[in-house]
CSV table of N, CA and C in Angstrom, one decimal:
chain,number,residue,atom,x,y,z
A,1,UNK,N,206.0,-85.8,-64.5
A,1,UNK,CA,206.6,-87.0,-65.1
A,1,UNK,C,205.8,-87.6,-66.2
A,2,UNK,N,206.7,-88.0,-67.0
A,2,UNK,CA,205.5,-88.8,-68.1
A,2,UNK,C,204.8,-89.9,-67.9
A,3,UNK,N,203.2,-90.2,-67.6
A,3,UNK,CA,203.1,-91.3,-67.6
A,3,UNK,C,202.8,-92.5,-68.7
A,4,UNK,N,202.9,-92.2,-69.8
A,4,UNK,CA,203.3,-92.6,-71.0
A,4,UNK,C,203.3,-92.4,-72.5
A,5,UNK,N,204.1,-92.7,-73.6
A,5,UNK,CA,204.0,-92.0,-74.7
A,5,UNK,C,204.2,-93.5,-76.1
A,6,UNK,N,203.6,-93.3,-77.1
A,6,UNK,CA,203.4,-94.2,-78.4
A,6,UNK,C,203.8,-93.4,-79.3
A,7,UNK,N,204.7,-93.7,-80.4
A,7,UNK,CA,205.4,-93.3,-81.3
A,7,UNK,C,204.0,-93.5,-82.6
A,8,UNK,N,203.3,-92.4,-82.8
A,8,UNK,CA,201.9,-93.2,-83.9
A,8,UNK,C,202.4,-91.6,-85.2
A,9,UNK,N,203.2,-90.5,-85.1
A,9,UNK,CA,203.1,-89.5,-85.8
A,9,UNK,C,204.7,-89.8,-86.8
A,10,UNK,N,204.6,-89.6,-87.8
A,10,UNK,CA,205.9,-89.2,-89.0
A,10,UNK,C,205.7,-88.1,-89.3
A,11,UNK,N,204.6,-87.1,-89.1
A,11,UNK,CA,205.0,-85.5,-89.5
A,11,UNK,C,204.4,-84.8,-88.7
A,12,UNK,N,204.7,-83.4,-88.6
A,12,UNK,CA,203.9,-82.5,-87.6
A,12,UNK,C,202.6,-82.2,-87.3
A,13,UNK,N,202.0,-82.0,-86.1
A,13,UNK,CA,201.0,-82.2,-85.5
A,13,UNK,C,200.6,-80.2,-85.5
A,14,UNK,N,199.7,-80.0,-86.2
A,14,UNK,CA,199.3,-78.6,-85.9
A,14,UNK,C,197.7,-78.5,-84.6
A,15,UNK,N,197.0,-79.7,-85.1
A,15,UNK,CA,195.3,-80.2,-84.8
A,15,UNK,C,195.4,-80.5,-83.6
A,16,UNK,N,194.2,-79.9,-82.4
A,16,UNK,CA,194.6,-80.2,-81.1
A,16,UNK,C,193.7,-81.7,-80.6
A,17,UNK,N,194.6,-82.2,-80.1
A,17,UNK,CA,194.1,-83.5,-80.0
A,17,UNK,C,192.9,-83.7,-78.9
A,18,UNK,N,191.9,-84.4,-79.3
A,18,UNK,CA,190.8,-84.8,-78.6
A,18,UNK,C,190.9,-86.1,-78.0
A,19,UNK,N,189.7,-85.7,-76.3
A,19,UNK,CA,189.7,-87.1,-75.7
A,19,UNK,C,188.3,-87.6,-76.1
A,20,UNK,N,188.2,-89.0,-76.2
A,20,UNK,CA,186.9,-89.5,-76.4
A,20,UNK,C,186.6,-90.4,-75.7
A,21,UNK,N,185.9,-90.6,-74.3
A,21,UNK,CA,186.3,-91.7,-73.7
A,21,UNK,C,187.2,-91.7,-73.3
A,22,UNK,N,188.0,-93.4,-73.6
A,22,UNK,CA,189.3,-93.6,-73.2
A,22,UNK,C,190.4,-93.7,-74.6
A,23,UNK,N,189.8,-93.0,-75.4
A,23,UNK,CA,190.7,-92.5,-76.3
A,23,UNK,C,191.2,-91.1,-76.7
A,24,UNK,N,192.6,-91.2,-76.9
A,24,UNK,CA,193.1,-89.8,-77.7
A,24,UNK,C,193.4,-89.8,-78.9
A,25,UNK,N,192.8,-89.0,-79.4
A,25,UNK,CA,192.6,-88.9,-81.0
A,25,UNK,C,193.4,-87.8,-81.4
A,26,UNK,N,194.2,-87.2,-82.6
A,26,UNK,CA,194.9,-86.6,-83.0
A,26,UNK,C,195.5,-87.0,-84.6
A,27,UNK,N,195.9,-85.8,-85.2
A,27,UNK,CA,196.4,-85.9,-86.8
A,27,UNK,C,197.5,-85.2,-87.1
A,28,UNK,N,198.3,-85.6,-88.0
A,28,UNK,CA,199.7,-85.5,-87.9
A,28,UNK,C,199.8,-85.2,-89.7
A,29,UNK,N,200.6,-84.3,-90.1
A,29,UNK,CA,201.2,-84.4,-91.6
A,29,UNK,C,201.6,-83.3,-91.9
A,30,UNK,N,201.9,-83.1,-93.2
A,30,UNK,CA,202.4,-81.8,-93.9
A,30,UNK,C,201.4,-80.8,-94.6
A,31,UNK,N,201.8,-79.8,-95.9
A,31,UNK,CA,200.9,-79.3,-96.1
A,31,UNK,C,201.1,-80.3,-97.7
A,32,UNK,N,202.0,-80.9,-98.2
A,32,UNK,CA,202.1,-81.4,-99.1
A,32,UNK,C,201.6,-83.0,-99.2
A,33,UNK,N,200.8,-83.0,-98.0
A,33,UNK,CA,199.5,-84.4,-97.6
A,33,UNK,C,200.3,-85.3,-96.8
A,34,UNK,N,200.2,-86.8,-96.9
A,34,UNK,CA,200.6,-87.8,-96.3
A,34,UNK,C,199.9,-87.6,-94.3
A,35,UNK,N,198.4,-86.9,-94.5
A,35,UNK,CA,198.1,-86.8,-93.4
A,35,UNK,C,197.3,-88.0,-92.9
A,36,UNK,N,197.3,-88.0,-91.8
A,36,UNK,CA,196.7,-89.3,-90.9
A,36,UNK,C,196.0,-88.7,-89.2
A,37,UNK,N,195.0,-89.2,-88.9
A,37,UNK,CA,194.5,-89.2,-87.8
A,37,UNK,C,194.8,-90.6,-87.0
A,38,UNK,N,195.0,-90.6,-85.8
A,38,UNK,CA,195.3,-91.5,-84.9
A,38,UNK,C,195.1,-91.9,-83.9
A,39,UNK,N,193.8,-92.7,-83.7
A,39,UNK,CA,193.3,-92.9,-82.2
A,39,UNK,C,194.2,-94.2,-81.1
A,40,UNK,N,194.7,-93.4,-80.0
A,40,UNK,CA,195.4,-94.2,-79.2
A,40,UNK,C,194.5,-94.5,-78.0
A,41,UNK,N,194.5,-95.9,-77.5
A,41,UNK,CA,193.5,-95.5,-76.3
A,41,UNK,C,194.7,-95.7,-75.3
A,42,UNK,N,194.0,-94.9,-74.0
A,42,UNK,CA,194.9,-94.2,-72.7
A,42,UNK,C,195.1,-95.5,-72.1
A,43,UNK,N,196.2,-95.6,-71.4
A,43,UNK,CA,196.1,-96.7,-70.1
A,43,UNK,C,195.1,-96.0,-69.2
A,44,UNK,N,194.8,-97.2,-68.5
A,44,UNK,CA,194.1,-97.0,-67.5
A,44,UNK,C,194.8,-96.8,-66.0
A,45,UNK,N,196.0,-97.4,-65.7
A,45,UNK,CA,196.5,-97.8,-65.2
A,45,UNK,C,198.1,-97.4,-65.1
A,46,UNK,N,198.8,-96.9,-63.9
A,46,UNK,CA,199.8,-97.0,-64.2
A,46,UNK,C,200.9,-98.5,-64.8
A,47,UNK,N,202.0,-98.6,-65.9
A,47,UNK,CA,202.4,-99.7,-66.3
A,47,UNK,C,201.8,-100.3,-67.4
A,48,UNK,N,200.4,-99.6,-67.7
A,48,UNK,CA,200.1,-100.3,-68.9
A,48,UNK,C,200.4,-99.7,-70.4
A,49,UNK,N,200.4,-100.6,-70.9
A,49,UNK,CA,201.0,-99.5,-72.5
A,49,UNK,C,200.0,-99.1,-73.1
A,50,UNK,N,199.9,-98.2,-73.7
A,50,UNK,CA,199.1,-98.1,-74.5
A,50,UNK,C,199.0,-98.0,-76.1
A,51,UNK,N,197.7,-98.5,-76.7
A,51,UNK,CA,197.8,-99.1,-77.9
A,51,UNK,C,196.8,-98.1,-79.1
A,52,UNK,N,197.4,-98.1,-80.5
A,52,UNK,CA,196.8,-97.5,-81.3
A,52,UNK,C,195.5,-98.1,-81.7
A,53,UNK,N,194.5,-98.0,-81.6
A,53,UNK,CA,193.4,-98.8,-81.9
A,53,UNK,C,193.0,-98.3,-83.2
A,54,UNK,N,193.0,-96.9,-84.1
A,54,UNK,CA,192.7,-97.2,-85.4
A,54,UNK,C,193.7,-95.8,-86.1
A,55,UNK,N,193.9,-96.0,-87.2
A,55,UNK,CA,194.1,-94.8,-88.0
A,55,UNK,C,193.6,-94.6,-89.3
A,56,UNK,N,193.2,-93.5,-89.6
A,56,UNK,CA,192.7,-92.8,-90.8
A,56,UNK,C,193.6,-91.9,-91.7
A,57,UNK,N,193.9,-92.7,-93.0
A,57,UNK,CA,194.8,-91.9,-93.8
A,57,UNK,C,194.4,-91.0,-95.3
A,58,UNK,N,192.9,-91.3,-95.3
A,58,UNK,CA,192.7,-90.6,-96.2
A,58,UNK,C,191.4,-90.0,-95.4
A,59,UNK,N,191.6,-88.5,-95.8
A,59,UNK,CA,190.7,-87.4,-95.7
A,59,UNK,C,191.1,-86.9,-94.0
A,60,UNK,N,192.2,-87.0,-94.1
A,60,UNK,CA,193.0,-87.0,-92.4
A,60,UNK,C,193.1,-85.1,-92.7
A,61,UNK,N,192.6,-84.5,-91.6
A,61,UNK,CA,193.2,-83.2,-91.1
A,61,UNK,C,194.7,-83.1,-90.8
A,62,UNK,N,195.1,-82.1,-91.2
A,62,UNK,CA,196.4,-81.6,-90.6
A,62,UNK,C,196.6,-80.7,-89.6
A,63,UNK,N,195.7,-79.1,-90.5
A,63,UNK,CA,195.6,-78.5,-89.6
A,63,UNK,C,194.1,-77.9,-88.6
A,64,UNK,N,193.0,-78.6,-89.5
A,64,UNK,CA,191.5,-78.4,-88.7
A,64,UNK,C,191.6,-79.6,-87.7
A,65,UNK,N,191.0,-79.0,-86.2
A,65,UNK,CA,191.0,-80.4,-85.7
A,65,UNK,C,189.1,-80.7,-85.6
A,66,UNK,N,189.2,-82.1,-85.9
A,66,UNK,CA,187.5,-82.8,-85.7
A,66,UNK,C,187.1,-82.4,-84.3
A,67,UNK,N,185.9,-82.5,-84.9
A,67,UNK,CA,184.9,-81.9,-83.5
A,67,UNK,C,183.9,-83.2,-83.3
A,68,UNK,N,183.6,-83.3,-82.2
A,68,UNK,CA,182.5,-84.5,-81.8
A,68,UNK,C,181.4,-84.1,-81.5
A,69,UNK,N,180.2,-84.6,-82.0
A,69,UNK,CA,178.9,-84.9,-81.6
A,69,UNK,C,178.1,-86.1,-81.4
A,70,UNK,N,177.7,-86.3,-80.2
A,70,UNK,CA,177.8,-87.8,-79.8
A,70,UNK,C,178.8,-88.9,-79.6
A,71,UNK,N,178.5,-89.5,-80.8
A,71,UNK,CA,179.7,-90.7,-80.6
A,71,UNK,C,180.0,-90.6,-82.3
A,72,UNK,N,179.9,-89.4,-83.3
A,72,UNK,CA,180.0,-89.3,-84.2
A,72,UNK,C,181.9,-88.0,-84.3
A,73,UNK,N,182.4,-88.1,-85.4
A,73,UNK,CA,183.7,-87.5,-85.4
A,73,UNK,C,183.4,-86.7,-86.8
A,74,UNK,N,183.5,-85.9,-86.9
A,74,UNK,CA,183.4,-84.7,-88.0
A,74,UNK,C,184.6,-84.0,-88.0
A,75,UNK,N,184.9,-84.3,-89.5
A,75,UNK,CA,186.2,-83.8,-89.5
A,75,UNK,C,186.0,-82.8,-91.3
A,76,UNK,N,187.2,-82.4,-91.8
A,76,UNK,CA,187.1,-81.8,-92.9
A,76,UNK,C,188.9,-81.7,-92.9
A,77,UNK,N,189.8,-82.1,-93.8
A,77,UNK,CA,191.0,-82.2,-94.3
A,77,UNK,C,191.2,-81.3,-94.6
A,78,UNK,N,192.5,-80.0,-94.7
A,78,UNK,CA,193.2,-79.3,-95.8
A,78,UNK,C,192.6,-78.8,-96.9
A,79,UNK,N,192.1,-80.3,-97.9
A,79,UNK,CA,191.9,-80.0,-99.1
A,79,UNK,C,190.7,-79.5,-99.9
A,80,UNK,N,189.4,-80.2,-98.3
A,80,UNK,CA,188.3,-79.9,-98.5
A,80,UNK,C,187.5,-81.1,-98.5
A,81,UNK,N,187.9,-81.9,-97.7
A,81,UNK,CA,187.2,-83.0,-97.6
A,81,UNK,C,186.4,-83.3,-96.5
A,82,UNK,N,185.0,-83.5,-96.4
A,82,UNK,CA,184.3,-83.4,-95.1
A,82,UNK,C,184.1,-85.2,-94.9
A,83,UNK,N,184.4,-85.7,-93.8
A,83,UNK,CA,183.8,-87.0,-93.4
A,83,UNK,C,183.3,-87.2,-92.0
A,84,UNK,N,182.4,-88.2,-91.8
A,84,UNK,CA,181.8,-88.1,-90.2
A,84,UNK,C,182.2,-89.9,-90.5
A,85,UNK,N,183.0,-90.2,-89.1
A,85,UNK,CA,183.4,-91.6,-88.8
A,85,UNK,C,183.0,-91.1,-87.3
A,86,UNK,N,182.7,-92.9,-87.3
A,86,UNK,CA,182.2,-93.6,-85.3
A,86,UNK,C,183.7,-93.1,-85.1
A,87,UNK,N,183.6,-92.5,-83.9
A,87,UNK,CA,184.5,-92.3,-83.0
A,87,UNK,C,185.4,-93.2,-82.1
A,88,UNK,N,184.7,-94.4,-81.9
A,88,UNK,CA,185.6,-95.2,-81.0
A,88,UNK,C,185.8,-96.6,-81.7
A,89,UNK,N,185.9,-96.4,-83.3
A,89,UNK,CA,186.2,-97.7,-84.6
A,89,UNK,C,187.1,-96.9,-85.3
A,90,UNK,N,186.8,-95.7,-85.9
A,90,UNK,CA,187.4,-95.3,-87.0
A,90,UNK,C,186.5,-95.2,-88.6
A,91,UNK,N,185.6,-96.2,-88.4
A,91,UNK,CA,184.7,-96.4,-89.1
A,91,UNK,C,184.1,-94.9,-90.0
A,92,UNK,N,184.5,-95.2,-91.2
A,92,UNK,CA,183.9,-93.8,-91.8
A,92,UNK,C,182.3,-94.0,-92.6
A,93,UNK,N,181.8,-93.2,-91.7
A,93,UNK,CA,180.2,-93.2,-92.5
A,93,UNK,C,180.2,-92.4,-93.5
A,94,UNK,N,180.4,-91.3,-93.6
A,94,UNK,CA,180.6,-90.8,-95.3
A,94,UNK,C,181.6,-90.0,-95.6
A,95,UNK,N,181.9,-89.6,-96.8
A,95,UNK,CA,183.2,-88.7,-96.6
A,95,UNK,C,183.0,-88.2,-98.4
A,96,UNK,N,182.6,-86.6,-98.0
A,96,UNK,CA,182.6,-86.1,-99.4
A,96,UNK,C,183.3,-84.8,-99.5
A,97,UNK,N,183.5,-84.1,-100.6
A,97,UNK,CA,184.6,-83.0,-101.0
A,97,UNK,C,183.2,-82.3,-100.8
A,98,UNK,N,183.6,-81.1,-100.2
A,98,UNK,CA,182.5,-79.6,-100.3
A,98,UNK,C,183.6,-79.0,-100.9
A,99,UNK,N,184.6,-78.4,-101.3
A,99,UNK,CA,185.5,-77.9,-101.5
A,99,UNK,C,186.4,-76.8,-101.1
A,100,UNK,N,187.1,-75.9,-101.7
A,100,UNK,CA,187.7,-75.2,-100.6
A,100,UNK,C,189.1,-75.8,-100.2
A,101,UNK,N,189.9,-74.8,-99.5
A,101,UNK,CA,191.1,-75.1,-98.2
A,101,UNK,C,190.6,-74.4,-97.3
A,102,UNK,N,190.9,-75.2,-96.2
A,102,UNK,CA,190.8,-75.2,-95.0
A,102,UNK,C,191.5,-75.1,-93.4
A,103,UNK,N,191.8,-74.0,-92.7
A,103,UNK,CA,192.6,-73.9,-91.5
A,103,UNK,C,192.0,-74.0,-90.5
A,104,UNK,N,190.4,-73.6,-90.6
A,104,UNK,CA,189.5,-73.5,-89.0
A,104,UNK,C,188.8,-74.7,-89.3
A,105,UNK,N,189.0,-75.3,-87.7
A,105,UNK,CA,188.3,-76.2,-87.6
A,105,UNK,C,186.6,-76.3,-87.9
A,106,UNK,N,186.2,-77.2,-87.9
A,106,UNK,CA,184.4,-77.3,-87.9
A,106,UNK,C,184.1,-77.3,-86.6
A,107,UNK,N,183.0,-77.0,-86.9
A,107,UNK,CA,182.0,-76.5,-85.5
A,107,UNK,C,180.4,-76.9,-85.5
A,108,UNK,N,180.1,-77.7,-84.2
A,108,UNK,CA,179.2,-78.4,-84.1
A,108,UNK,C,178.0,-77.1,-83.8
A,109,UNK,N,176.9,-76.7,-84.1
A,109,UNK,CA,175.8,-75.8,-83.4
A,109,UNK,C,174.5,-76.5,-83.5
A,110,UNK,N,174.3,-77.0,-82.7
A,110,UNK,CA,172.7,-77.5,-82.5
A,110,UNK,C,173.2,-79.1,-82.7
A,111,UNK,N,172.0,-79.5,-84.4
A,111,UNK,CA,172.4,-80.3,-85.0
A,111,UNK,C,172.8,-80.6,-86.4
A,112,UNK,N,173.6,-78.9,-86.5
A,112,UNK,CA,174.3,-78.5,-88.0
A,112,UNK,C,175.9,-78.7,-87.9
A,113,UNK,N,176.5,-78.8,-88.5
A,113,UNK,CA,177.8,-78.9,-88.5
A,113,UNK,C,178.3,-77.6,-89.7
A,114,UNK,N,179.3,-76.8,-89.7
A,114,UNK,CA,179.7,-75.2,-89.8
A,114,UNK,C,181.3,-75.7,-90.3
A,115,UNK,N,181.3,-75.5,-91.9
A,115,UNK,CA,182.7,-75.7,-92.2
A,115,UNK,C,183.0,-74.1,-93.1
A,116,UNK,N,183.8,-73.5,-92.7
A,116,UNK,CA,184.5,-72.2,-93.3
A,116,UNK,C,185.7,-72.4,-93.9
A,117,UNK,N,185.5,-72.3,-95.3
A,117,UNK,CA,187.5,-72.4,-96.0
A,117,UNK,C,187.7,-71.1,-96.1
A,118,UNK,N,189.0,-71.2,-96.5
A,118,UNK,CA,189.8,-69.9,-96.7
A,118,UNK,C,189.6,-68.7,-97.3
A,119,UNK,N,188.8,-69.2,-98.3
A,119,UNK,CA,188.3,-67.8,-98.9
A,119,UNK,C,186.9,-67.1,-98.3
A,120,UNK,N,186.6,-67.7,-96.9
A,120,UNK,CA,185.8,-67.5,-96.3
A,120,UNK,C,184.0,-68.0,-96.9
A,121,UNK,N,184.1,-68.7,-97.5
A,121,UNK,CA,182.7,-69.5,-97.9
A,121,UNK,C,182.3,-70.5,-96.9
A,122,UNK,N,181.2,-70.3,-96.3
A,122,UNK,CA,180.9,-71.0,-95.1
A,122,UNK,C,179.6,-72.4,-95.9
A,123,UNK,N,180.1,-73.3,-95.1
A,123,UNK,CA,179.4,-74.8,-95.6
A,123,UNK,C,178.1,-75.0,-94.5
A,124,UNK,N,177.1,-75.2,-94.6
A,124,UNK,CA,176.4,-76.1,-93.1
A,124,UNK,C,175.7,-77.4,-93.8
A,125,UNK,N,176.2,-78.1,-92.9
A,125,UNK,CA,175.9,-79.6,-93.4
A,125,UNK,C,175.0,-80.2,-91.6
A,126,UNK,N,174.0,-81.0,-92.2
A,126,UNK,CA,173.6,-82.0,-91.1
A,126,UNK,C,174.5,-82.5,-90.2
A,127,UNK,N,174.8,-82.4,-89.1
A,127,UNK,CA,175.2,-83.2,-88.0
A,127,UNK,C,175.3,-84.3,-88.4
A,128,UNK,N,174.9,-85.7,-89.1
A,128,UNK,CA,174.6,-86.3,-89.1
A,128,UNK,C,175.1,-87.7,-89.8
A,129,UNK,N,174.3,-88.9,-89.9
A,129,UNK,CA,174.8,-89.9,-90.0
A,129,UNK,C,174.4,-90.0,-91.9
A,130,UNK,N,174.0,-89.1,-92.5
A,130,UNK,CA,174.0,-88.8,-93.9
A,130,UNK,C,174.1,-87.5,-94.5
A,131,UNK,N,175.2,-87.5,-95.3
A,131,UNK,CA,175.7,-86.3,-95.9
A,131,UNK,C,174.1,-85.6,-96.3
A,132,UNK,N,174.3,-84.3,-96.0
A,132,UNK,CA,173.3,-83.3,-96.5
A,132,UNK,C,173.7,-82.0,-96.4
A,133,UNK,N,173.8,-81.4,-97.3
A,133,UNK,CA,174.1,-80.0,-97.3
A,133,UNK,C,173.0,-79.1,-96.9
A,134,UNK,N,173.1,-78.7,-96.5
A,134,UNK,CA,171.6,-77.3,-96.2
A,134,UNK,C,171.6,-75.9,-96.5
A,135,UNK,N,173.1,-75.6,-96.7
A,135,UNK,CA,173.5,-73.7,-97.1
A,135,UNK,C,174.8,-73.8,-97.3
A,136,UNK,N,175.2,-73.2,-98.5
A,136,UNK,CA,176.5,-72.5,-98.6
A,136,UNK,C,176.0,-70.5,-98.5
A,137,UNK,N,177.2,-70.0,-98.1
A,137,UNK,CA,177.2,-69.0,-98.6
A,137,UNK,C,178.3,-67.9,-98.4
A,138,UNK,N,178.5,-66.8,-98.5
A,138,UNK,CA,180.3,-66.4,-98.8
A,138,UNK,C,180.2,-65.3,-97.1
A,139,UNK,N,180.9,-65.4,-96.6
A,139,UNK,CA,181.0,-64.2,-95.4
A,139,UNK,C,181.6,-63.0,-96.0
A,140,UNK,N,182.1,-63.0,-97.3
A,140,UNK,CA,182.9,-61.8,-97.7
A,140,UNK,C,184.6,-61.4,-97.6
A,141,UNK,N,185.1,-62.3,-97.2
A,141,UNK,CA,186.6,-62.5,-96.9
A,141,UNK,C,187.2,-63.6,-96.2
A,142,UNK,N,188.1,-63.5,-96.8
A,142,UNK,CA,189.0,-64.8,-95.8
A,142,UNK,C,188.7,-65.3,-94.4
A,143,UNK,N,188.9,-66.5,-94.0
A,143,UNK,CA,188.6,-66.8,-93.3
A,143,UNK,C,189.7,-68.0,-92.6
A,144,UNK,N,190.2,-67.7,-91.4
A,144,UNK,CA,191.9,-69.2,-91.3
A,144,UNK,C,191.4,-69.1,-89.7
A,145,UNK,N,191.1,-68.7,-89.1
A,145,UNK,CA,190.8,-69.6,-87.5
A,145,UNK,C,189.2,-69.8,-87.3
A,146,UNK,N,188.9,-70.6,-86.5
A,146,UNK,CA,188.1,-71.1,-86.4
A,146,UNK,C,186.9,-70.8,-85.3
A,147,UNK,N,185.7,-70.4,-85.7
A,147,UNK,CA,185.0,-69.6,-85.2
A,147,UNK,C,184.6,-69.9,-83.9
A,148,UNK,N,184.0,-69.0,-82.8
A,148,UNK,CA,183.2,-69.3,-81.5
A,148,UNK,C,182.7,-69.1,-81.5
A,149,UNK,N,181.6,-70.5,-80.7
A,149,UNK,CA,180.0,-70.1,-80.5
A,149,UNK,C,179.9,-70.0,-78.7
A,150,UNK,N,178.9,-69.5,-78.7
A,150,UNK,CA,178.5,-69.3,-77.3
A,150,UNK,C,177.0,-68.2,-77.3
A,151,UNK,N,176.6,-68.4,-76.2
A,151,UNK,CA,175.2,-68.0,-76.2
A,151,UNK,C,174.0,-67.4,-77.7
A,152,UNK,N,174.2,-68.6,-78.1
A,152,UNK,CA,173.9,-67.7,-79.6
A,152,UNK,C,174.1,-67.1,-80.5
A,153,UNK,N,175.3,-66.9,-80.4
A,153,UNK,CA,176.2,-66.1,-81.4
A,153,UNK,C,177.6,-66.7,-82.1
A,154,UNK,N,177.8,-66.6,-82.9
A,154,UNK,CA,179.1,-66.5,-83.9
A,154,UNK,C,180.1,-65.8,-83.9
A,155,UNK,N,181.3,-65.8,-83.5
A,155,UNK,CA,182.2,-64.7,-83.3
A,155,UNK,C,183.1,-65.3,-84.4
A,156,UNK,N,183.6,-64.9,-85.3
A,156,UNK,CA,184.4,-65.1,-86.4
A,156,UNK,C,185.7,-63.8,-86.7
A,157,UNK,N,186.8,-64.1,-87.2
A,157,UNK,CA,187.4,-63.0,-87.7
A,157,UNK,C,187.3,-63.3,-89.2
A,158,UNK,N,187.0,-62.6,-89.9
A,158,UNK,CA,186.6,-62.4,-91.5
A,158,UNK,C,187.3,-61.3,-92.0
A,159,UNK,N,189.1,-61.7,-92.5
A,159,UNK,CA,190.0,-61.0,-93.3
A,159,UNK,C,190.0,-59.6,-91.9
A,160,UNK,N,190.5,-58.8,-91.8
A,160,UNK,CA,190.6,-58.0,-90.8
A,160,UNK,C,189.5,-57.1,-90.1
A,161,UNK,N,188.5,-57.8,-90.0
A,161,UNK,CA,187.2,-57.7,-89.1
A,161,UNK,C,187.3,-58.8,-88.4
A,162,UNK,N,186.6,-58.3,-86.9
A,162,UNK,CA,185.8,-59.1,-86.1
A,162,UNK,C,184.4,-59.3,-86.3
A,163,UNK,N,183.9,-60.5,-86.4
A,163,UNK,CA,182.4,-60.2,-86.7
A,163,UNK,C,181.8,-61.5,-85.8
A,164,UNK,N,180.5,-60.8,-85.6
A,164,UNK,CA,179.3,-62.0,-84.8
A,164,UNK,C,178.5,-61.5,-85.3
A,165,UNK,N,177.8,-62.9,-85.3
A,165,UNK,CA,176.5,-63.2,-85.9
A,165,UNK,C,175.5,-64.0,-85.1
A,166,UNK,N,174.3,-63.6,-85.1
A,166,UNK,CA,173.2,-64.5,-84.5
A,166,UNK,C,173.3,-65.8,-85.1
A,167,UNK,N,173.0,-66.6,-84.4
A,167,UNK,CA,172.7,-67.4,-84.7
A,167,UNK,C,171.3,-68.5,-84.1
A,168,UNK,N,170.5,-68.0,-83.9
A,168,UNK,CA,169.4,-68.3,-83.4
A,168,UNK,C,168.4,-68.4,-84.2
């Protein structure tokens, strides 16, 4: 049964929505923009409603979904826009173009943050509460889902290869 639902989306949701807390966060739009991110926080309670506490309409994912570290939200838009906002405000601490289109989500490792666009050019930027780039460089092919990490390694598909990489 449903225990309850907020009307916060006007276009399709590809980005898998995140909990933070007692919030659910998610982004909604086309590929021709008008995207938005949407944090609703959950009842607690059966009977209570629940309320949208903030939304983000510019540099909003459509189809990368943000990744969390700490109480920070890392995201990267479609078009190529990286921003890290407080997670439980909305609040954006910075938000700049690395460039590129984008389908795989970002990926938190350590305290680097890992953006891959389409033509497979991989970004690493600081984790952090100030934009800093640290390495670009090309993997050699396209690149549209979004990589695994786990015990040290990188598992990526790169145009019709599988590929892993150290990462240590």
């Amino acid at each position: 049964r449903m225990l309850w639902n907020l009307k916060v989306f006007e276009m399709r949701c590809c980005s898998t929505p995140l909990i933070v807390g007692d919030l659910a966060i998610a982004s909604s739009g086309s590929g021709g923009g008008g995207n938005h991110l949407v944090a609703v926080r959950i009842p607690k309670q059966e009977g209570e409603l629940p309320e949208e506490v903030y939304r983000i309409d510019r540099g909003a994912p459509y189809v990368p979904t943000p990744v969390l570290r700490g109480n920070r939200l890392f995201m990267v838009d479609d078009k190529g826009i990286a921003s890290c906002v407080v997670a439980e405000t909305g609040d954006v601490i910075w938000s700049k173009r690395v460039g590129g289109n984008y389908s795989a989500s970002p990926v938190v490792i350590g305290d680097h943050l890992l953006l891959i666009n389409l033509d497979g050019e991989a970004t690493i930027l600081e984790a952090g509460d100030d934009y800093k780039e640290l390495a670009k460089f090309s993997l050699g092919g396209p690149v549209g889902a979004t990589p695994a990490v786990v015990d040290g390694y990188l598992l990526l598909r790169v145009g019709e290869r599988l590929v892993c990489l150290s990462i240590k």
